[in-house]
Tab-separated table of C-alpha atoms in Angstrom:
chain	number	residue	atom	x	y	z
M	1	MET	CA	173.642	144.958	73.478
M	2	VAL	CA	176.846	146.519	74.712
M	3	PHE	CA	180.069	144.584	74.117
M	4	ARG	CA	182.398	144.630	77.113
M	5	PRO	CA	185.891	143.067	76.882
M	6	HIS	CA	186.426	140.350	79.476
M	7	ALA	CA	188.576	141.348	82.431
M	8	PRO	CA	191.854	139.430	82.912
M	9	LEU	CA	191.950	136.902	85.748
M	10	GLU	CA	194.753	136.781	88.290
M	11	GLU	CA	196.570	133.539	89.054
M	12	CYS	CA	195.838	132.082	92.518
M	13	ALA	CA	193.845	135.151	93.554
M	14	CYS	CA	191.728	135.419	96.669
M	15	VAL	CA	188.041	134.866	96.012
M	16	ARG	CA	185.680	137.169	97.877
M	17	LEU	CA	181.971	137.588	98.328
M	18	GLU	CA	181.220	141.207	99.192
M	19	ASP	CA	177.802	141.993	100.681
M	20	VAL	CA	176.260	139.286	98.478
M	21	SER	CA	172.512	138.731	98.399
M	22	PHE	CA	170.518	136.270	96.337
M	23	ALA	CA	166.828	135.454	95.997
M	24	TYR	CA	165.152	132.889	93.769
M	25	PRO	CA	162.273	134.221	91.648
M	26	THR	CA	159.873	131.717	93.233
M	27	ARG	CA	160.934	132.662	96.777
M	28	PRO	CA	160.640	136.347	97.574
M	29	ALA	CA	162.711	136.048	100.746
M	30	PRO	CA	166.468	136.123	100.066
M	31	VAL	CA	168.452	132.915	100.543
M	32	LEU	CA	171.578	135.019	101.080
M	33	ASP	CA	171.499	138.483	102.593
M	34	GLY	CA	174.644	140.592	102.927
M	35	VAL	CA	177.107	137.672	102.965
M	36	ASP	CA	180.840	138.472	103.217
M	37	LEU	CA	183.307	135.632	102.699
M	38	GLU	CA	186.995	135.458	101.771
M	39	LEU	CA	188.734	132.358	100.395
M	40	ARG	CA	192.510	132.583	100.362
M	41	PRO	CA	194.858	130.374	98.324
M	42	GLY	CA	195.755	127.258	100.286
M	43	GLU	CA	192.741	127.399	102.594
M	44	THR	CA	189.991	124.861	103.128
M	45	VAL	CA	186.724	126.545	104.122
M	46	ALA	CA	183.759	124.553	105.418
M	47	LEU	CA	180.259	125.991	105.067
M	48	VAL	CA	177.937	124.295	107.553
M	49	GLY	CA	174.233	124.769	108.069
M	50	PRO	CA	170.808	123.197	107.559
M	51	SER	CA	169.229	122.422	104.206
M	52	GLY	CA	168.030	125.611	102.521
M	53	GLY	CA	170.646	127.722	104.312
M	54	GLY	CA	172.336	128.841	101.082
M	55	LYS	CA	175.382	126.551	100.898
M	56	SER	CA	174.650	125.232	97.410
M	57	THR	CA	173.583	128.726	96.342
M	58	ILE	CA	177.075	130.024	97.175
M	59	ALA	CA	178.506	127.183	95.084
M	60	SER	CA	176.279	128.214	92.166
M	61	LEU	CA	177.461	131.820	92.448
M	62	LEU	CA	181.109	130.734	92.424
M	63	LEU	CA	180.460	128.551	89.384
M	64	LEU	CA	178.743	131.490	87.611
M	65	LEU	CA	175.603	129.390	87.302
M	66	ALA	CA	173.758	132.251	88.979
M	67	ALA	CA	174.409	135.942	89.512
M	68	PRO	CA	173.978	137.730	92.847
M	69	THR	CA	170.989	140.009	93.167
M	70	GLY	CA	173.150	142.278	95.304
M	71	GLY	CA	176.851	142.655	96.024
M	72	ARG	CA	179.804	141.229	94.095
M	73	VAL	CA	181.823	138.034	93.681
M	74	LEU	CA	185.493	138.862	93.079
M	75	ALA	CA	188.647	137.004	92.078
M	76	GLY	CA	191.389	139.291	93.299
M	77	ASP	CA	190.134	142.724	92.304
M	78	VAL	CA	188.182	141.459	89.296
M	79	ASP	CA	184.394	141.244	89.423
M	80	LEU	CA	183.478	137.814	88.060
M	81	ALA	CA	180.485	139.409	86.354
M	82	ALA	CA	183.011	140.941	83.933
M	83	CYS	CA	184.876	137.685	83.263
M	84	ALA	CA	184.377	135.061	80.585
M	85	ALA	CA	182.501	132.219	82.268
M	86	ALA	CA	184.500	129.564	80.384
M	87	ALA	CA	187.835	131.072	81.444
M	88	TRP	CA	186.778	131.190	85.089
M	89	ARG	CA	185.304	127.687	85.122
M	90	ALA	CA	188.558	126.374	83.649
M	91	LYS	CA	190.111	127.198	87.033
M	92	ILE	CA	187.455	125.262	88.989
M	93	ALA	CA	186.800	121.619	89.783
M	94	TRP	CA	183.304	120.937	91.089
M	95	VAL	CA	182.212	117.728	92.815
M	96	PRO	CA	178.408	117.869	93.211
M	97	GLN	CA	176.418	115.802	95.682
M	98	GLU	CA	175.638	113.295	92.933
M	99	PRO	CA	178.271	113.447	90.149
M	100	THR	CA	176.765	112.835	86.712
M	101	LEU	CA	177.898	109.895	84.635
M	102	PHE	CA	177.769	110.188	80.869
M	103	ARG	CA	177.456	107.189	78.565
M	104	GLY	CA	180.975	106.031	77.946
M	105	SER	CA	183.857	104.309	79.677
M	106	ILE	CA	184.970	105.024	83.230
M	107	ALA	CA	188.181	106.488	81.803
M	108	ASP	CA	186.228	108.867	79.568
M	109	ASN	CA	184.108	109.955	82.538
M	110	ILE	CA	187.189	110.706	84.638
M	111	ARG	CA	188.863	112.717	81.853
M	112	LEU	CA	185.720	114.814	81.401
M	113	GLY	CA	186.986	118.410	81.183
M	114	VAL	CA	190.535	117.243	80.371
M	115	PRO	CA	189.898	115.227	77.195
M	116	ALA	CA	193.593	115.185	76.246
M	117	ALA	CA	194.631	113.397	79.443
M	118	GLY	CA	196.448	110.132	78.848
M	119	ASP	CA	195.628	106.757	80.340
M	120	GLU	CA	198.391	107.009	82.955
M	121	GLU	CA	197.161	110.446	84.097
M	122	VAL	CA	193.606	109.096	84.387
M	123	ARG	CA	194.749	106.144	86.447
M	124	ALA	CA	196.943	108.325	88.682
M	125	ALA	CA	193.920	110.525	89.470
M	126	ALA	CA	191.815	107.438	90.187
M	127	VAL	CA	194.487	106.074	92.530
M	128	ARG	CA	194.510	109.335	94.506
M	129	ALA	CA	190.706	109.285	94.662
M	130	GLY	CA	190.568	105.695	95.911
M	131	ALA	CA	188.793	104.551	92.729
M	132	ASP	CA	191.519	102.428	91.136
M	133	ALA	CA	190.887	99.346	93.265
M	134	PHE	CA	187.207	98.937	92.393
M	135	VAL	CA	187.763	99.928	88.737
M	136	HIS	CA	190.646	97.487	88.338
M	137	ALA	CA	188.455	94.697	89.748
M	138	LEU	CA	185.888	95.147	86.969
M	139	PRO	CA	186.208	92.706	84.035
M	140	GLU	CA	186.855	95.557	81.579
M	141	GLY	CA	188.620	97.886	84.021
M	142	TYR	CA	188.745	101.494	82.878
M	143	ASP	CA	186.978	100.523	79.638
M	144	THR	CA	183.853	99.501	81.557
M	145	LEU	CA	180.775	101.187	80.113
M	146	VAL	CA	178.845	103.347	82.587
M	147	GLY	CA	176.101	105.919	82.326
M	148	GLU	CA	172.893	105.214	80.415
M	149	GLY	CA	172.683	101.490	79.720
M	150	GLY	CA	176.019	100.839	81.425
M	151	ARG	CA	177.104	99.315	84.712
M	152	PRO	CA	175.492	101.039	87.719
M	153	LEU	CA	177.837	102.405	90.382
M	154	SER	CA	177.240	102.693	94.118
M	155	ALA	CA	177.070	106.096	95.786
M	156	GLY	CA	180.604	105.660	97.123
M	157	GLU	CA	181.996	104.594	93.736
M	158	LEU	CA	180.257	107.486	92.010
M	159	GLN	CA	181.672	109.960	94.519
M	160	ARG	CA	185.182	108.610	93.942
M	161	ILE	CA	184.788	109.118	90.186
M	162	GLY	CA	183.814	112.731	90.898
M	163	LEU	CA	186.894	113.171	93.095
M	164	ALA	CA	189.117	111.615	90.430
M	165	ARG	CA	187.881	114.243	87.984
M	166	ALA	CA	188.854	116.945	90.485
M	167	PHE	CA	192.347	115.463	90.943
M	168	LEU	CA	192.882	115.204	87.186
M	169	ARG	CA	192.000	118.856	86.639
M	170	ASP	CA	194.415	120.036	89.352
M	171	ALA	CA	192.238	123.137	89.643
M	172	GLU	CA	192.940	126.289	91.640
M	173	LEU	CA	189.482	126.224	93.238
M	174	VAL	CA	187.761	122.993	94.241
M	175	ILE	CA	184.116	123.068	95.306
M	176	LEU	CA	182.799	120.012	97.125
M	177	ASP	CA	179.033	120.013	97.588
M	178	GLU	CA	178.457	117.636	100.545
M	179	PRO	CA	180.822	114.923	99.265
M	180	THR	CA	179.688	112.516	102.005
M	181	ALA	CA	175.928	112.896	101.501
M	182	ASN	CA	174.087	109.556	101.348
M	183	LEU	CA	177.241	107.522	102.035
M	184	ASP	CA	177.528	104.807	104.669
M	185	PRO	CA	180.019	105.429	107.507
M	186	GLY	CA	182.757	103.350	105.869
M	187	ALA	CA	182.499	105.181	102.560
M	188	THR	CA	182.294	108.491	104.418
M	189	ARG	CA	185.604	107.810	106.171
M	190	ASP	CA	187.247	106.859	102.877
M	191	VAL	CA	185.996	109.949	101.040
M	192	GLU	CA	186.925	112.272	103.924
M	193	SER	CA	190.452	110.869	103.943
M	194	ILE	CA	190.731	111.255	100.164
M	195	VAL	CA	189.411	114.813	100.193
M	196	GLY	CA	192.183	115.756	102.599
M	197	GLN	CA	194.704	115.220	99.802
M	198	ILE	CA	193.157	117.947	97.632
M	199	HIS	CA	194.408	120.741	99.886
M	200	ALA	CA	197.792	121.113	98.217
M	201	SER	CA	196.457	122.530	94.932
M	202	GLY	CA	194.840	125.762	96.144
M	203	THR	CA	191.726	127.266	97.730
M	204	LYS	CA	188.896	124.826	98.383
M	205	ILE	CA	185.382	124.895	99.774
M	206	VAL	CA	183.819	121.977	101.634
M	207	ILE	CA	180.058	122.556	101.794
M	208	GLY	CA	179.020	120.648	104.875
M	209	PRO	CA	179.291	118.006	106.056
M	210	VAL	CA	176.736	117.972	108.865
M	211	GLU	CA	176.243	114.198	109.093
M	212	LEU	CA	177.645	112.597	112.260
M	213	PRO	CA	180.167	110.253	110.559
M	214	ALA	CA	181.512	113.111	108.448
M	215	ALA	CA	181.750	115.467	111.437
M	216	GLN	CA	183.735	112.810	113.306
M	217	HIS	CA	186.317	112.729	110.520
M	218	VAL	CA	186.359	116.312	109.256
M	219	ALA	CA	189.496	117.006	111.301
M	220	LYS	CA	191.373	114.873	108.782
M	221	LEU	CA	190.450	117.063	105.826
M	222	SER	CA	193.451	119.385	105.805
M	223	GLY	CA	195.636	118.776	108.811
M	224	SER	CA	197.101	121.730	110.632
M	225	GLN	CA	195.818	124.249	108.084
M	226	ARG	CA	192.157	123.299	108.440
M	227	PRO	CA	190.146	126.257	109.694
M	228	PRO	CA	187.935	125.870	112.757
M	229	VAL	CA	184.681	124.077	112.001
M	230	LEU	CA	181.361	124.640	113.772
M	231	ALA	CA	179.730	121.236	113.331
M	232	LEU	CA	175.938	120.982	113.460
M	233	ALA	CA	175.826	117.181	113.507
M	234	ASP	CA	173.570	115.706	116.172
M	235	ASN	CA	175.155	113.691	119.018
M	236	PHE	CA	178.650	114.838	117.987
M	237	ALA	CA	181.138	114.914	120.865
M	238	GLY	CA	183.523	117.385	119.194
M	239	GLY	CA	187.226	117.256	118.437
M	240	PRO	CA	190.194	119.658	118.429
M	241	GLY	CA	189.212	122.554	116.206
M	242	VAL	CA	185.916	120.872	115.257
M	243	TYR	CA	183.381	122.307	117.670
M	244	ALA	CA	180.163	120.525	118.601
M	245	VAL	CA	177.408	123.114	118.341
M	246	ARG	CA	174.422	121.066	119.389
M	247	LEU	CA	173.624	119.950	122.930
M	248	ASN	CA	175.168	116.530	123.603
M	249	GLU	CA	174.587	113.966	126.319
M	250	ALA	CA	177.698	114.808	128.344
M	251	ASP	CA	176.604	118.425	128.684
M	252	SER	CA	173.016	117.465	129.521
M	253	ALA	CA	174.142	114.947	132.156
M	254	ALA	CA	176.572	117.447	133.710
M	255	ALA	CA	173.964	120.214	133.826
M	256	GLY	CA	171.325	117.883	135.276
M	257	ALA	CA	173.682	116.691	137.999
M	258	ALA	CA	174.576	120.305	138.762
M	259	GLY	CA	170.885	121.166	138.999
M	260	LEU	CA	170.389	118.673	141.836
M	261	ALA	CA	173.726	119.495	143.488
M	262	ALA	CA	172.615	123.122	143.641
M	263	LYS	CA	169.580	121.907	145.619
M	264	GLY	CA	171.752	120.122	148.186
M	265	SER	CA	172.366	116.609	146.831
M	266	LYS	CA	175.935	115.557	147.682
M	267	LYS	CA	176.602	111.924	146.703
M	268	PHE	CA	176.036	110.829	143.094
M	269	VAL	CA	176.281	107.618	141.080
M	270	LEU	CA	176.675	107.590	137.279
M	271	LEU	CA	175.219	104.685	135.303
M	272	VAL	CA	176.501	105.139	131.761
M	273	ALA	CA	176.011	103.079	128.622
M	274	ALA	CA	179.340	101.455	127.747
M	275	GLY	CA	180.923	103.037	124.683
M	276	ALA	CA	183.260	105.662	123.311
M	277	ASN	CA	181.488	108.566	125.048
M	278	ALA	CA	181.401	107.042	128.553
M	279	GLY	CA	184.708	108.567	129.671
M	280	ALA	CA	183.806	112.060	128.476
M	281	ILE	CA	180.439	111.891	130.247
M	282	GLU	CA	182.066	110.756	133.511
M	283	LYS	CA	184.613	113.579	133.376
M	284	ARG	CA	181.992	116.242	132.708
M	285	VAL	CA	179.633	115.029	135.458
M	286	ALA	CA	182.449	114.840	138.035
M	287	ASN	CA	183.617	118.327	137.128
M	288	SER	CA	180.130	119.845	137.410
M	289	LEU	CA	179.568	118.259	140.826
M	290	SER	CA	182.866	119.563	142.161
M	291	ILE	CA	181.676	123.107	141.539
M	292	TYR	CA	178.919	122.593	144.142
M	293	GLY	CA	180.989	120.581	146.615
M	294	ALA	CA	179.283	117.321	145.611
M	295	THR	CA	181.050	114.100	144.610
M	296	LEU	CA	180.696	111.367	142.026
M	297	ALA	CA	181.033	108.319	144.267
M	298	VAL	CA	181.186	105.720	141.512
M	299	THR	CA	180.722	105.314	137.751
M	300	ILE	CA	179.284	102.025	136.514
M	301	PRO	CA	179.257	101.322	132.759
M	302	TYR	CA	176.458	99.018	131.731
M	303	SER	CA	175.443	97.013	128.707
M	304	ALA	CA	171.974	97.111	127.225
M	305	GLY	CA	172.218	93.350	126.850
M	306	ASP	CA	171.401	92.642	130.500
M	307	GLY	CA	168.930	95.491	130.848
M	308	GLY	CA	171.142	97.227	133.388
M	309	THR	CA	170.239	94.735	136.107
M	310	LYS	CA	173.860	93.882	136.859
M	311	ALA	CA	174.837	97.553	137.064
M	312	VAL	CA	172.022	98.269	139.519
M	313	ASN	CA	172.988	95.272	141.665
M	314	ASP	CA	176.658	96.301	141.579
M	315	MET	CA	175.712	99.803	142.664
M	316	GLY	CA	174.177	98.472	145.849
M	317	SER	CA	177.441	96.848	146.872
M	318	LEU	CA	179.701	99.709	145.784
M	319	VAL	CA	178.056	102.754	147.314
M	320	ASP	CA	175.868	103.322	150.325
M	321	ALA	CA	172.885	105.709	150.282
M	322	PRO	CA	173.502	107.884	147.214
M	323	ASP	CA	171.462	111.082	146.937
M	324	ALA	CA	171.060	110.860	143.170
M	325	ILE	CA	171.711	108.552	140.227
M	326	VAL	CA	172.586	109.973	136.803
M	327	ILE	CA	171.657	107.719	133.878
M	328	ALA	CA	173.322	108.425	130.520
M	329	SER	CA	171.750	105.817	128.252
M	330	GLY	CA	173.224	106.909	124.899
M	331	ASP	CA	171.416	105.251	122.001
M	332	ASP	CA	169.656	102.798	124.297
M	333	ASN	CA	166.173	103.095	125.741
M	334	PRO	CA	166.570	103.932	129.450
M	335	SER	CA	163.400	102.055	130.394
M	336	GLN	CA	165.154	98.766	131.160
M	337	ILE	CA	167.567	100.238	133.667
M	338	LEU	CA	164.777	102.415	135.101
M	339	ALA	CA	162.720	99.271	135.639
M	340	ALA	CA	165.665	97.675	137.481
M	341	LEU	CA	165.942	100.767	139.689
M	342	LYS	CA	162.198	100.831	140.329
M	343	SER	CA	162.436	97.318	141.734
M	344	LYS	CA	164.780	98.852	144.348
M	345	GLY	CA	162.356	101.693	145.133
M	346	ILE	CA	164.274	104.296	143.075
M	347	PRO	CA	163.448	107.083	142.522
M	348	GLY	CA	162.004	107.824	145.920
M	349	LYS	CA	162.149	110.350	148.715
M	350	ALA	CA	165.791	109.546	149.482
M	351	VAL	CA	167.205	108.991	145.995
M	352	ALA	CA	166.569	111.085	142.866
M	353	VAL	CA	167.203	110.127	139.228
M	354	VAL	CA	168.732	112.404	136.588
M	355	GLY	CA	168.232	111.642	132.899
M	356	THR	CA	169.607	113.312	129.783
M	357	ASN	CA	168.428	114.891	126.561
M	358	ARG	CA	168.862	111.513	124.820
M	359	TRP	CA	165.900	110.164	126.781
M	360	LEU	CA	163.675	112.624	124.967
M	361	GLU	CA	164.466	111.165	121.550
M	362	ARG	CA	161.563	108.811	122.298
M	363	PRO	CA	158.131	109.440	123.840
M	364	ILE	CA	158.083	110.000	127.599
M	365	GLU	CA	157.242	106.695	129.279
M	366	PRO	CA	155.681	106.075	132.720
M	367	LEU	CA	159.069	104.903	134.047
M	368	PHE	CA	160.449	108.421	133.412
M	369	GLU	CA	158.110	109.811	136.075
M	370	GLY	CA	159.870	111.833	138.752
M	371	SER	CA	163.214	111.976	136.916
M	372	TYR	CA	165.052	115.262	136.350
M	373	ILE	CA	166.393	116.304	132.933
M	374	ALA	CA	168.408	119.336	131.863
M	375	THR	CA	167.784	120.098	128.199
M	376	LEU	CA	167.030	122.893	125.781
M	377	ASP	CA	163.422	123.845	125.197
M	378	PRO	CA	162.826	122.563	121.640
M	379	SER	CA	160.280	125.316	121.022
M	380	GLU	CA	162.510	128.149	122.249
M	381	THR	CA	164.036	129.953	119.284
M	382	GLY	CA	164.565	133.368	120.833
M	383	PRO	CA	164.241	136.541	118.780
M	384	ILE	CA	164.280	134.831	115.381
M	385	ALA	CA	160.936	133.001	115.639
M	386	ASP	CA	158.601	135.621	114.197
M	387	ARG	CA	160.960	136.753	111.442
M	388	PHE	CA	161.705	133.176	110.386
M	389	LYS	CA	158.029	132.223	110.161
M	390	THR	CA	157.244	135.353	108.146
M	391	THR	CA	160.070	134.611	105.722
M	392	TYR	CA	159.727	130.843	105.257
M	393	ASN	CA	156.081	130.216	106.179
M	394	TYR	CA	156.825	127.552	108.793
M	395	PRO	CA	157.860	127.861	112.429
M	396	ALA	CA	161.489	127.865	113.478
M	397	ASP	CA	162.724	124.989	115.624
M	398	ALA	CA	165.880	124.237	117.597
M	399	ASN	CA	167.715	123.224	114.399
M	400	VAL	CA	167.092	126.669	112.940
M	401	ALA	CA	168.174	128.289	116.204
M	402	TYR	CA	171.492	126.410	116.252
M	403	ALA	CA	172.256	127.466	112.680
M	404	TYR	CA	171.221	131.054	113.372
M	405	ASP	CA	173.479	131.219	116.414
M	406	MET	CA	176.492	130.061	114.407
M	407	VAL	CA	175.839	132.619	111.670
M	408	ALA	CA	175.465	135.344	114.305
M	409	LEU	CA	178.603	134.183	116.119
M	410	THR	CA	180.800	134.218	113.019
M	411	ALA	CA	179.368	137.530	111.830
M	412	GLY	CA	180.012	139.050	115.246
M	413	ILE	CA	183.625	137.871	115.348
M	414	ALA	CA	184.275	139.052	111.789
M	415	SER	CA	182.767	142.455	112.553
M	416	ALA	CA	184.671	142.891	115.820
M	417	VAL	CA	188.157	141.651	114.964
M	418	GLY	CA	188.090	140.531	111.330
M	419	PRO	CA	189.043	137.123	109.856
M	420	SER	CA	191.971	136.793	112.240
M	421	GLY	CA	189.444	136.339	115.045
M	422	PHE	CA	188.620	132.799	113.990
M	423	ASN	CA	191.143	131.175	116.295
M	424	LYS	CA	191.241	129.038	119.438
M	425	GLN	CA	191.700	132.013	121.775
M	426	VAL	CA	188.508	133.677	120.593
M	427	LEU	CA	186.355	130.602	120.029
M	428	GLU	CA	187.362	128.967	123.323
M	429	ASN	CA	187.128	132.095	125.475
M	430	ARG	CA	185.778	131.260	128.914
M	431	SER	CA	183.066	133.925	128.878
M	432	GLY	CA	181.392	132.159	125.977
M	433	PHE	CA	178.642	133.457	123.724
M	434	ARG	CA	174.947	134.193	124.075
M	435	GLY	CA	172.516	133.199	121.342
M	436	SER	CA	168.914	132.230	120.745
M	437	THR	CA	169.740	128.808	122.279
M	438	GLY	CA	171.116	130.425	125.446
M	439	LEU	CA	174.614	130.870	126.867
M	440	PHE	CA	177.255	128.491	125.516
M	441	ARG	CA	180.999	128.163	125.200
M	442	PHE	CA	183.418	125.808	123.462
M	443	ARG	CA	186.062	123.678	125.171
M	444	ALA	CA	189.561	122.828	123.931
M	445	ASP	CA	188.412	119.268	123.154
M	446	GLY	CA	185.729	120.629	120.806
M	447	SER	CA	182.772	119.895	123.059
M	448	SER	CA	180.382	122.622	124.129
M	449	GLU	CA	179.071	123.704	127.512
M	450	ARG	CA	175.614	125.235	127.742
M	451	SER	CA	173.232	126.702	130.209
M	452	MET	CA	169.748	125.239	129.825
M	453	PRO	CA	166.410	124.814	131.600
M	454	PHE	CA	166.054	122.154	134.314
M	455	TYR	CA	162.922	120.008	134.274
M	456	GLN	CA	161.226	117.219	136.187
M	457	VAL	CA	158.958	114.666	134.528
M	458	GLN	CA	155.543	115.034	136.136
M	459	LYS	CA	152.381	113.347	134.854
M	460	GLY	CA	154.041	112.447	131.570
M	461	ALA	CA	155.323	115.934	130.748
M	462	LEU	CA	158.298	118.154	131.464
M	463	LYS	CA	157.659	120.650	134.268
M	464	LEU	CA	160.122	123.517	134.652
M	465	VAL	CA	162.113	123.401	137.903
M	466	ALA	CA	164.685	126.083	137.142
M	467	LYS	CA	165.098	128.413	134.184
M	468	SER	CA	168.794	127.765	133.954
M	469	THR	CA	171.377	125.225	135.058
M	470	SER	CA	174.797	124.400	133.686
M	471	GLY	CA	177.677	122.054	134.302
M	472	TYR	CA	180.323	124.797	134.412
């Protein structure tokens, strides 16, 4: 054994991963392959991607719980492989997906890692983490026994205890491993708001979140200094600086309407499920139609409660002889409103119906027959399909393709212009990007616009009408 003196650590140094690779002994294919990442003091960096994509592996490397099989992890100019693990970990606060409780009081669990902290310091950390209210309501307050044999805590309460530990440590590097995993929407909003306070103490990593409630609130994490986020949550509409990667209903409806407008349809009606997304869908459909000289004659929000019957009846009195009806049903089953239209002879030779990708979240029903839908081919994964199956022993799907495209996009920007390229001007450029899921671009409001295949439902299946249509 060769003794090597531990290298000194810099205060508030940048943390860098340089060409890092990692493979688990039981999985010959690398989880990480040539990863470059820089974390500067004061930044919040979100790592997003599907399960198994390497997010928690990066956390393990930063915690020195694992060593890279290739490349280096540096703090400033110091290779962490040459540092004392205890000295490095003293600079880190880690909040895992499920923080561990040890047998003892709540106060003792919060001061874990800072055993000398006084009662007032413990309570101050709990207040910042949103834990003080529920702890104070317990009969024994901070002396309440938890852990083995103690009082069980909910997922939200447990996560707040983990955050209180991070606040108490006031660490230079805070690693949050999906802090909103398994939380209900209310708890997710609370934890997201609390996490935003951590920014002031130094460099942080937020691994995820990719759940819809968390994506909707991630913009609150660090205010104006939050880096752009490429959110992989399904049915996410996007927000300023938080870009919706996946196809959403507004884009599908706009592209479907454009597909029929390109074939000569001129007058359209939009029947849209009432809700927060209705306005965005209307705006996108109207914009796509204007490109082809077509018009959105009327938009009629409807409630699932009446099956859409009232909306269909209102349509008859509001607009005469539309060429096509776009139905954006959101979370609802479109069958009820399709049945109401069928009673009026729609679809037919004179009037076509356009659905959206949300229809396909359920099996195709007979009432879908004849409708047009613009959506991504769920089996189309471009050039990555064969390599992915060889590596992971199961076929790639659209989820894999979305994640791959975001990795390729960020790698391409970093290679072309460096870290400074991750800004609105580059990400929202009007030419867009081409990936395994096709051509796409991001809008200033965080939504995405995509080109996609255009189908018609025939004999219970999707039949390709056009290889590509888009609403822009």
